[in-house]
Coordinates of C-alpha atoms in Angstrom, one line a residue:
Chain A
M1 CA 23.0 34.2 21.4
K2 CA 23.5 33.3 17.8
K3 CA 23.3 29.6 18.6
L4 CA 20.1 30.1 20.5
S5 CA 18.6 32.0 17.5
I6 CA 19.5 29.1 15.2
L7 CA 17.9 26.7 17.6
L8 CA 14.7 28.8 17.7
I9 CA 14.6 28.9 13.9
I10 CA 14.8 25.1 13.8
L11 CA 12.1 24.8 16.4
S12 CA 9.9 27.1 14.5
L13 CA 10.4 25.0 11.4
F14 CA 9.2 22.0 13.4
L15 CA 6.0 23.7 14.3
L16 CA 5.5 25.1 10.8
F17 CA 5.9 21.9 9.0
S18 CA 4.3 19.6 11.6
C19 CA 1.0 21.3 10.9
N20 CA 0.9 19.9 7.3
E21 CA -2.5 18.3 7.2
E22 CA -2.8 17.5 3.5
S23 CA -2.8 13.7 3.7
S24 CA -5.6 11.7 5.2
E25 CA -3.2 9.5 7.1
G26 CA 0.2 10.2 8.7
L27 CA 3.1 8.7 6.7
F28 CA 4.2 6.3 9.4
Q29 CA 0.6 5.3 9.9
E30 CA 0.1 4.7 6.2
A31 CA 3.3 2.7 6.0
G32 CA 2.3 0.7 9.1
L33 CA -1.0 -0.2 7.6
S34 CA 0.5 -1.1 4.2
I35 CA -0.2 -4.5 2.9
K36 CA 2.0 -6.9 1.0
K37 CA 1.5 -6.7 -2.8
E38 CA 1.2 -9.7 -5.0
T39 CA 3.5 -10.5 -7.9
H40 CA 0.7 -9.9 -10.4
Q41 CA -1.7 -7.0 -10.4
I42 CA -5.2 -8.4 -10.9
V43 CA -7.3 -6.5 -13.4
N44 CA -10.3 -8.7 -13.4
I45 CA -11.7 -12.1 -12.5
V46 CA -12.5 -13.9 -15.7
G47 CA -13.5 -17.3 -14.5
K48 CA -13.7 -20.0 -11.9
K49 CA -11.9 -23.3 -12.2
D50 CA -13.3 -24.8 -9.0
S51 CA -14.5 -23.7 -5.6
S52 CA -11.1 -22.4 -4.6
T53 CA -9.4 -21.4 -7.9
L54 CA -10.2 -18.4 -9.9
F55 CA -8.9 -17.4 -13.3
V56 CA -7.7 -13.9 -13.0
S57 CA -6.7 -11.4 -15.7
T58 CA -3.5 -9.5 -14.8
Y59 CA -1.4 -7.0 -16.5
D60 CA 0.9 -9.7 -17.7
G61 CA -1.4 -12.5 -18.5
V62 CA -4.2 -14.8 -17.4
G63 CA -3.6 -17.3 -14.6
E64 CA -5.0 -19.2 -11.7
Y65 CA -5.3 -17.7 -8.2
N66 CA -6.1 -19.9 -5.3
I67 CA -8.4 -18.1 -2.9
N68 CA -7.6 -20.4 0.0
S69 CA -3.8 -20.3 -0.1
R70 CA -4.0 -16.7 -1.4
S71 CA -1.4 -17.3 -4.0
F72 CA -0.9 -17.4 -7.7
N73 CA -0.1 -20.6 -9.6
E74 CA 2.8 -19.2 -11.5
S75 CA 3.0 -22.2 -13.8
S76 CA -0.6 -21.6 -14.9
F77 CA 0.1 -18.2 -16.4
R78 CA -0.6 -17.7 -20.1
K79 CA 1.4 -14.6 -21.0
N80 CA -0.7 -12.6 -23.4
G81 CA 1.0 -9.4 -22.9
R82 CA -1.3 -6.4 -22.4
E83 CA -4.0 -8.1 -24.4
A84 CA -4.8 -10.0 -21.2
I85 CA -6.4 -6.8 -19.9
Y86 CA -9.3 -7.6 -22.1
S87 CA -9.7 -11.2 -21.2
L88 CA -13.4 -12.2 -21.5
Y89 CA -13.6 -15.4 -19.5
A90 CA -11.8 -18.6 -18.9
D91 CA -12.7 -22.2 -18.0
S92 CA -10.5 -25.2 -17.2
N93 CA -9.5 -25.6 -20.8
N94 CA -9.7 -22.3 -22.6
V95 CA -9.1 -18.6 -22.2
Y96 CA -11.1 -16.2 -24.3
Y97 CA -9.8 -12.8 -24.9
T98 CA -9.9 -9.8 -27.2
D99 CA -7.5 -7.1 -28.4
N100 CA -10.4 -4.6 -28.0
K101 CA -10.3 -3.9 -31.7
G102 CA -13.0 -6.4 -32.7
N103 CA -10.7 -9.4 -32.8
Y104 CA -11.5 -12.3 -30.5
F105 CA -9.3 -15.2 -29.6
K106 CA -9.7 -18.6 -28.0
N107 CA -6.3 -19.3 -26.5
N108 CA -4.1 -18.4 -29.5
E109 CA -6.7 -19.1 -32.1
K110 CA -8.5 -16.2 -33.8
L111 CA -12.2 -16.7 -33.8
N112 CA -14.6 -15.8 -36.7
T113 CA -18.0 -15.2 -35.0
T114 CA -21.0 -12.9 -35.2
I115 CA -19.2 -10.5 -32.8
S116 CA -16.1 -10.3 -34.9
G117 CA -15.5 -6.6 -35.7
K118 CA -17.5 -5.4 -32.8
R119 CA -15.6 -3.9 -30.0
F120 CA -15.8 -5.4 -26.5
I121 CA -16.9 -2.8 -23.9
S122 CA -17.6 -4.7 -20.6
S123 CA -18.5 -8.0 -19.0
Y124 CA -20.3 -9.1 -15.9
T125 CA -20.7 -12.3 -14.0
E126 CA -21.7 -13.4 -10.5
D127 CA -21.2 -17.1 -10.7
Y128 CA -18.5 -17.5 -13.4
V129 CA -21.0 -19.6 -15.4
K130 CA -23.3 -16.9 -16.8
Y131 CA -21.6 -13.9 -18.4
L132 CA -23.2 -10.7 -19.7
F133 CA -21.3 -8.9 -22.4
V134 CA -21.6 -5.5 -24.0
F135 CA -20.2 -4.8 -27.5
L136 CA -20.0 -1.7 -29.7
D137 CA -20.1 -1.5 -33.4
G138 CA -19.8 2.1 -34.7
D139 CA -22.4 3.8 -32.5
E140 CA -24.6 0.7 -32.1
Y141 CA -24.6 -1.3 -28.9
Y142 CA -25.0 -5.0 -28.7
V143 CA -25.5 -7.2 -25.6
S144 CA -25.3 -10.9 -25.0
V145 CA -26.0 -13.3 -22.1
L146 CA -23.8 -16.3 -22.3
D147 CA -24.5 -19.4 -20.2
T148 CA -21.2 -21.3 -20.5
S149 CA -22.9 -24.4 -19.1
N150 CA -24.8 -25.0 -22.3
T151 CA -23.2 -22.9 -25.1
T152 CA -19.9 -21.5 -26.1
F153 CA -18.6 -18.1 -26.8
E154 CA -18.4 -18.8 -30.5
N155 CA -22.1 -19.7 -30.7
M156 CA -23.6 -17.2 -28.4
T157 CA -26.4 -14.9 -29.7
I158 CA -26.2 -11.1 -29.5
T159 CA -29.0 -8.5 -29.3
K160 CA -28.9 -5.0 -30.7
I161 CA -29.9 -2.3 -28.3
T162 CA -32.9 -0.4 -29.8
P163 CA -34.4 1.9 -27.1
P164 CA -38.0 3.2 -27.5
N165 CA -38.4 6.1 -29.9
G166 CA -35.0 5.4 -31.5
E167 CA -33.1 7.4 -28.9
K168 CA -29.3 7.6 -29.2
V169 CA -27.6 5.3 -26.8
I170 CA -24.8 6.8 -24.7
N171 CA -23.8 3.8 -22.6
V172 CA -24.8 0.2 -21.8
R173 CA -23.7 -1.9 -18.8
A174 CA -24.9 -5.1 -17.1
I175 CA -26.6 -4.5 -13.8
N176 CA -27.3 -8.0 -12.6
T177 CA -27.4 -11.5 -14.1
T178 CA -30.3 -10.8 -16.4
S179 CA -30.5 -7.1 -17.2
F180 CA -28.6 -4.1 -18.6
S181 CA -28.8 -0.4 -17.9
I182 CA -29.2 1.8 -21.0
K183 CA -28.2 5.4 -20.8
C184 CA -29.7 7.5 -23.6
E185 CA -29.3 11.2 -24.4
N186 CA -32.3 12.2 -22.3
K187 CA -33.7 9.0 -20.7
F188 CA -32.5 6.0 -18.8
Y189 CA -33.8 2.4 -19.3
S190 CA -33.3 -1.1 -18.0
F191 CA -33.4 -3.9 -20.6
T192 CA -33.9 -7.6 -20.1
P193 CA -32.8 -9.6 -23.3
S194 CA -34.8 -12.7 -22.3
T195 CA -38.1 -10.7 -22.5
S196 CA -36.9 -7.9 -24.8
A197 CA -38.5 -5.4 -22.4
Y198 CA -37.3 -1.9 -21.9
S199 CA -38.3 -0.1 -18.6
E200 CA -37.8 3.6 -18.1
E201 CA -35.7 4.4 -15.1
S202 CA -35.2 7.7 -13.2
D203 CA -31.4 7.6 -13.4
A204 CA -28.6 5.4 -14.8
I205 CA -28.5 2.2 -12.8
Y206 CA -25.1 0.8 -11.7
K207 CA -26.3 -2.4 -10.0
R208 CA -29.7 -3.9 -9.0
F209 CA -30.1 -6.6 -6.4
D210 CA -33.7 -7.8 -6.1
N211 CA -35.5 -4.6 -5.1
I212 CA -32.5 -2.6 -4.0
T213 CA -31.1 -0.4 -6.8
Y214 CA -27.8 1.5 -6.8
Y215 CA -28.1 4.5 -9.2
E216 CA -25.0 6.1 -10.6
N217 CA -25.9 9.6 -9.4
K218 CA -28.7 9.2 -6.9
G219 CA -27.1 6.6 -4.6
V220 CA -29.1 3.6 -3.2
V221 CA -32.9 3.3 -3.4
T222 CA -34.2 0.8 -0.8
P223 CA -37.4 -1.3 -1.2
D224 CA -39.4 1.4 0.6
G225 CA -38.5 3.8 -2.2
K226 CA -36.3 6.0 -0.1
E227 CA -33.1 7.4 -1.6
H228 CA -29.9 7.1 0.4
S229 CA -26.9 9.1 -0.8
I230 CA -23.6 7.4 -0.3
S231 CA -20.1 9.0 -0.7
G232 CA -18.3 8.6 -4.0
N233 CA -19.7 7.6 -7.3
G234 CA -21.1 4.4 -8.6
R235 CA -18.5 3.5 -11.1
N236 CA -16.0 1.6 -8.9
V237 CA -18.1 -0.4 -6.5
S238 CA -18.4 -4.0 -5.4
L239 CA -21.6 -5.5 -4.1
Y240 CA -22.6 -8.7 -2.5
S241 CA -26.0 -10.0 -1.4
S242 CA -26.2 -12.3 1.6
N243 CA -29.4 -13.4 3.4
G244 CA -31.3 -10.3 2.4
T245 CA -28.4 -8.0 3.4
L246 CA -26.5 -6.1 0.7
Y247 CA -22.8 -5.3 1.3
L248 CA -21.3 -2.5 -0.7
I249 CA -17.7 -1.4 -0.9
N250 CA -16.9 1.8 -2.8
N251 CA -13.4 2.3 -3.9
N252 CA -13.8 6.0 -4.5
P253 CA -13.4 7.1 -1.8
S254 CA -12.3 3.8 -0.2
G255 CA -12.3 2.7 3.4
I256 CA -16.1 2.4 3.8
V257 CA -18.3 -0.7 3.8
Y258 CA -22.1 -0.1 3.5
K259 CA -24.5 -2.6 4.9
I260 CA -28.0 -2.3 3.5
S261 CA -30.7 -4.3 5.2
N262 CA -34.4 -3.8 5.9
N263 CA -34.4 -0.3 4.2
D264 CA -31.6 0.8 6.5
I265 CA -28.1 1.8 5.4
T266 CA -25.2 1.5 7.9
S267 CA -21.8 2.9 6.9
I268 CA -18.8 1.2 8.5
S269 CA -15.5 3.0 8.3
I270 CA -12.4 0.7 8.1
P271 CA -9.2 2.9 8.0
S272 CA -7.0 0.0 6.8
L273 CA -9.2 -0.5 3.8
Q274 CA -8.3 2.9 2.5
N275 CA -5.4 1.8 0.3
V276 CA -7.1 -1.4 -0.8
N277 CA -8.6 -1.5 -4.3
V278 CA -11.5 -4.0 -4.0
L279 CA -12.4 -5.7 -7.3
D280 CA -15.1 -8.0 -6.0
I281 CA -16.7 -9.4 -2.9
L282 CA -16.4 -13.2 -3.2
S283 CA -18.3 -14.4 -0.1
C284 CA -19.7 -13.4 3.2
S285 CA -19.6 -15.5 6.4
E286 CA -21.0 -15.0 9.9
N287 CA -19.5 -16.7 12.9
N288 CA -20.5 -15.8 16.5
G289 CA -22.0 -12.5 15.4
E290 CA -18.8 -11.5 13.4
V291 CA -19.3 -10.7 9.8
V292 CA -16.4 -11.4 7.5
L293 CA -16.3 -10.5 3.8
S294 CA -13.8 -12.2 1.6
V295 CA -12.8 -9.8 -1.1
I296 CA -10.4 -9.9 -4.1
T297 CA -8.2 -6.9 -4.5
S298 CA -6.1 -5.6 -7.4
F299 CA -2.8 -5.4 -5.6
N300 CA -3.2 -7.7 -2.6
G301 CA -5.0 -10.8 -3.7
V302 CA -7.7 -12.2 -1.5
K303 CA -8.3 -10.4 1.8
S304 CA -10.7 -11.0 4.6
I305 CA -12.5 -7.9 5.9
N306 CA -14.0 -8.4 9.4
I307 CA -16.6 -5.6 9.4
T308 CA -17.4 -6.4 13.1
S309 CA -13.9 -5.8 14.4
K310 CA -12.9 -3.6 11.5
K311 CA -9.8 -5.6 10.8
I312 CA -8.3 -6.8 7.5
E313 CA -6.4 -10.1 7.4
Chain B
M1 CA 35.7 -24.3 37.2
Y2 CA 34.9 -23.6 33.6
N3 CA 33.6 -20.2 34.4
A4 CA 36.7 -19.3 36.5
N5 CA 38.9 -20.2 33.6
M6 CA 36.9 -18.2 31.2
K7 CA 37.0 -15.1 33.5
R8 CA 40.8 -15.5 33.7
K9 CA 41.1 -15.7 29.9
I10 CA 38.9 -12.6 29.4
V11 CA 40.9 -10.6 32.0
L12 CA 44.1 -11.7 30.2
L13 CA 42.8 -10.7 26.8
L14 CA 41.8 -7.3 28.2
M15 CA 45.3 -6.8 29.6
I16 CA 46.9 -7.8 26.3
F17 CA 44.6 -5.4 24.5
L18 CA 45.5 -2.5 26.9
L19 CA 49.2 -3.4 26.6
L20 CA 49.0 -3.3 22.8
F21 CA 47.6 0.1 23.0
S22 CA 49.7 1.2 25.9
G23 CA 51.1 4.1 23.8
I24 CA 47.6 5.4 23.4
N25 CA 47.0 6.8 26.8
L26 CA 43.4 6.1 26.8
F27 CA 42.4 8.3 29.6
A28 CA 45.0 11.0 29.1
S29 CA 44.0 14.5 28.2
S30 CA 41.9 15.1 25.1
Y31 CA 43.4 15.0 21.6
Y32 CA 41.3 18.0 20.7
D33 CA 41.6 21.7 21.3
T34 CA 39.1 24.5 20.9
G35 CA 38.7 25.0 17.2
S36 CA 39.5 21.4 16.2
Q37 CA 37.2 20.0 13.5
S38 CA 36.2 16.6 12.2
F39 CA 34.3 15.4 9.2
T40 CA 32.6 12.0 9.1
I41 CA 31.1 9.9 6.4
S42 CA 28.9 7.0 7.6
L43 CA 27.1 4.1 5.9
A44 CA 24.8 1.9 7.9
A45 CA 22.1 -0.6 8.0
D46 CA 18.9 0.8 9.4
F47 CA 16.7 -1.4 11.5
P48 CA 13.1 -0.5 12.3
L49 CA 12.5 -1.0 16.0
M50 CA 9.1 0.5 16.7
N51 CA 6.3 2.2 14.8
A52 CA 3.4 3.4 17.0
Y53 CA 0.4 4.9 15.4
T54 CA -3.4 5.0 15.6
K55 CA -4.8 1.7 14.4
E56 CA -8.5 0.9 14.7
G57 CA -9.0 3.9 17.0
K58 CA -6.2 3.0 19.4
F59 CA -2.6 4.3 19.6
T60 CA -0.8 1.0 19.0
P61 CA 3.0 0.3 19.1
T62 CA 4.3 -2.3 16.7
F63 CA 7.8 -3.8 16.9
G64 CA 10.2 -5.6 14.6
F65 CA 10.4 -6.1 10.9
G66 CA 7.9 -6.9 8.2
E67 CA 4.2 -7.6 8.0
S68 CA 4.0 -9.0 11.6
G69 CA 5.7 -5.9 13.0
T70 CA 6.2 -2.4 12.0
H71 CA 5.6 -3.1 8.3
F72 CA 9.1 -1.7 7.6
F73 CA 12.0 -3.9 6.5
P74 CA 15.7 -3.2 7.4
G75 CA 17.1 -0.6 5.1
G76 CA 20.1 1.5 4.7
M77 CA 21.4 5.0 5.5
G78 CA 24.2 7.3 4.8
S79 CA 25.2 10.6 6.4
L80 CA 27.7 13.4 6.4
D81 CA 28.7 15.0 9.8
Y82 CA 30.7 18.0 10.6
E83 CA 31.8 18.8 14.2
G84 CA 33.7 21.8 15.6
F85 CA 35.2 21.6 19.1
F86 CA 34.4 24.4 21.5
N87 CA 36.4 22.8 24.3
P88 CA 38.6 19.6 24.4
Y89 CA 35.6 17.3 25.2
F90 CA 32.6 18.8 23.5
S91 CA 31.9 19.6 19.9
M92 CA 28.9 21.1 18.1
G93 CA 28.0 20.5 14.5
G94 CA 25.5 19.3 12.0
S95 CA 24.6 16.2 10.1
I96 CA 22.6 15.5 6.9
G97 CA 21.6 12.0 6.0
Y98 CA 19.4 9.8 3.9
E99 CA 17.6 6.7 5.1
F100 CA 15.5 4.3 3.3
N101 CA 13.4 1.3 4.2
Y102 CA 11.0 -0.7 2.1
C103 CA 7.5 -1.3 3.5
T104 CA 5.4 -4.4 3.1
D105 CA 3.6 -3.0 0.1
G106 CA 7.0 -2.8 -1.7
K107 CA 7.1 1.0 -1.6
I108 CA 10.1 2.9 -0.3
F109 CA 9.9 5.1 2.8
T110 CA 12.7 7.7 2.8
Q111 CA 13.9 10.1 5.5
V112 CA 16.3 13.0 5.1
P113 CA 17.4 14.0 8.7
I114 CA 19.0 17.4 9.1
L115 CA 20.3 17.6 12.6
F116 CA 22.1 19.9 15.0
K117 CA 24.5 17.8 17.0
L118 CA 26.2 18.1 20.3
T119 CA 29.0 15.5 20.9
Y120 CA 30.7 14.5 24.1
M121 CA 34.2 12.9 23.6
P122 CA 35.2 11.3 26.9
I123 CA 37.9 9.3 25.2
S124 CA 40.0 10.6 22.4
G125 CA 43.4 10.0 20.8
K126 CA 44.1 7.0 18.7
I127 CA 40.9 5.5 19.9
E128 CA 37.9 7.6 20.6
V129 CA 34.3 7.1 21.8
P130 CA 32.1 9.9 20.8
I131 CA 28.5 10.1 22.2
S132 CA 26.2 12.4 20.3
L133 CA 22.8 13.9 20.7
G134 CA 21.1 15.2 17.6
L135 CA 18.2 17.5 17.3
G136 CA 16.6 18.7 14.1
F137 CA 14.1 17.9 11.5
N138 CA 13.4 15.1 9.2
Y139 CA 11.9 15.1 5.7
L140 CA 9.8 12.0 5.3
S141 CA 8.6 10.7 1.9
Y142 CA 6.3 7.8 1.2
N143 CA 3.8 6.9 -1.5
G144 CA 4.1 10.2 -3.2
K145 CA 3.6 12.2 -0.1
S146 CA 6.0 14.2 2.1
Q147 CA 6.1 15.6 5.5
F148 CA 8.5 17.5 7.8
T149 CA 8.8 16.2 11.3
P150 CA 11.1 16.8 14.3
M151 CA 13.8 14.2 15.0
I152 CA 16.0 13.3 17.9
D153 CA 18.9 10.9 17.6
L154 CA 21.4 9.5 20.0
T155 CA 24.5 7.8 18.7
A156 CA 27.6 6.2 20.1
A157 CA 30.7 5.3 18.1
F158 CA 34.0 3.5 18.5
R159 CA 36.7 5.0 16.2
F160 CA 40.3 3.9 15.6
Y161 CA 42.7 6.4 14.0
F162 CA 45.1 4.5 11.8
Q163 CA 46.8 7.8 10.9
E164 CA 47.0 11.1 12.7
G165 CA 44.0 12.5 10.8
W166 CA 42.2 9.5 9.5
G167 CA 40.0 7.1 11.5
I168 CA 37.5 4.3 10.9
G169 CA 34.8 3.3 13.2
I170 CA 31.6 1.5 14.0
Y171 CA 28.6 3.2 15.3
T172 CA 25.0 2.6 16.5
G173 CA 22.3 4.6 18.0
L174 CA 18.6 5.3 18.2
D175 CA 16.6 7.6 15.9
F176 CA 13.4 8.9 17.5
V177 CA 11.0 10.3 14.9
P178 CA 7.7 11.7 16.2
E179 CA 5.3 12.6 13.4
L180 CA 3.0 15.2 14.7
Y181 CA -0.2 16.7 13.4
T182 CA -3.0 18.8 14.9
D183 CA -5.2 15.8 14.0
S184 CA -4.0 13.4 16.7
E185 CA -5.4 10.4 14.8
K186 CA -2.5 10.8 12.4
N187 CA 0.3 11.1 15.0
A188 CA 3.0 8.5 15.1
I189 CA 6.3 7.7 16.9
S190 CA 8.9 5.7 15.2
L191 CA 12.3 4.3 16.4
F192 CA 15.1 3.1 14.2
I193 CA 18.5 1.7 15.1
P194 CA 21.4 2.3 12.7
L195 CA 24.4 0.0 12.8
G196 CA 27.2 0.9 10.5
L197 CA 30.7 2.0 9.6
S198 CA 32.2 5.5 9.4
V199 CA 35.3 7.2 8.2
T200 CA 36.5 10.3 10.0
Y201 CA 39.0 13.0 9.1
R202 CA 40.1 15.3 11.9
H203 CA 42.4 18.3 12.2

């Protein structure tokens, strides 16, 4: 009888603990879907050497990553310690980086330029030729659009952000290859340095592709003017435009790819994407009706996301 | 011709083996009495055999090691067992263990099985072959999360007692770990095969 009671207690414990529903995946399921980690954790893509080689910034340096073989070129790594987190960009010959305290370096040489003393805030590029930078000096923001095909980092010009009516700037970020989003105390603007034009916006913009805008708080506004709320916030998102269709991957929460086309938004749930931190969408290909996004991730290098079959390779 | 020679050699080897242990009385009455006890410490390699879970909407079994299989790599395990005999051939007891396996993402998956065990000892003496069925629960941990699950394990061992009370052995088995939730999408069934060495003290 005693033994039977012990057995019943154990069985009750099974039932009690088996009803734990806290995690979004079962542990064996999560382990079964786990993906091999790379040696280096990629923080950012800072440049493109050629069509198959990227310069990537990692926690231990800047080096080359081959997107075809999906591997790091270990001999290419320049160990800059944690300063590599703030790598600005790289080309075949040089790596530009900052210590984030207003000091700028070309390889190991300290630069003396117009931006010296100004703190690096963020950078943006789509083609690894044209880079948009944001700098901060005290409470004044500066932006720069650098076309590396015809000028150098040392000689680039910077523009001070001066919103209409002298409003105080809270934040500045690049939203596409030509413009910046300006968040002020009470209003929001977009700013294009080439025309010096400030346009008032209804919310802070995260990204703008043609006439599709992703606002930080409102979600996506399609060309017909409709707002589409999407899960998560707009601070950790990758977008890619292909033949009039915009693909959006939000890392917070992860596991969903949004397809935005002809004013419609389709949300595609991919469970195995849940643990993958996507840094950028590199390309999009369509074969026999199957759409495959090539993405670069922080822990797993380049991965292919087949959004038709919902598989990751 | 070759096969016939081989068979003869194998039979001869078996006979020599039995003669060597002729004093053992393999199939004689059991060594144990009611109230006999044994303690076993085991160390083993732990091989993932199967991991079945919901993948892309389907319950999918995966087999083998690494990225092309279960996404688990062979690991290790250790356990402590206690058994008390309630008749000369059967014992009841408990076992607590620790198992670890690394996954393809480099993270460690650990299991702490706590089992109630029933053991049948058909052969005992200087050599014994215990066959055990374990039933209990298992505390799983992975990626900062934990979960209790049921667990069933089946083991078979071969032990040699070099002294009256001390024996060494090899053992293997099958660990059956169903991970159950009310949300069936998260359910999984995993199988592991331990293969290892044990030291037993009995009295």
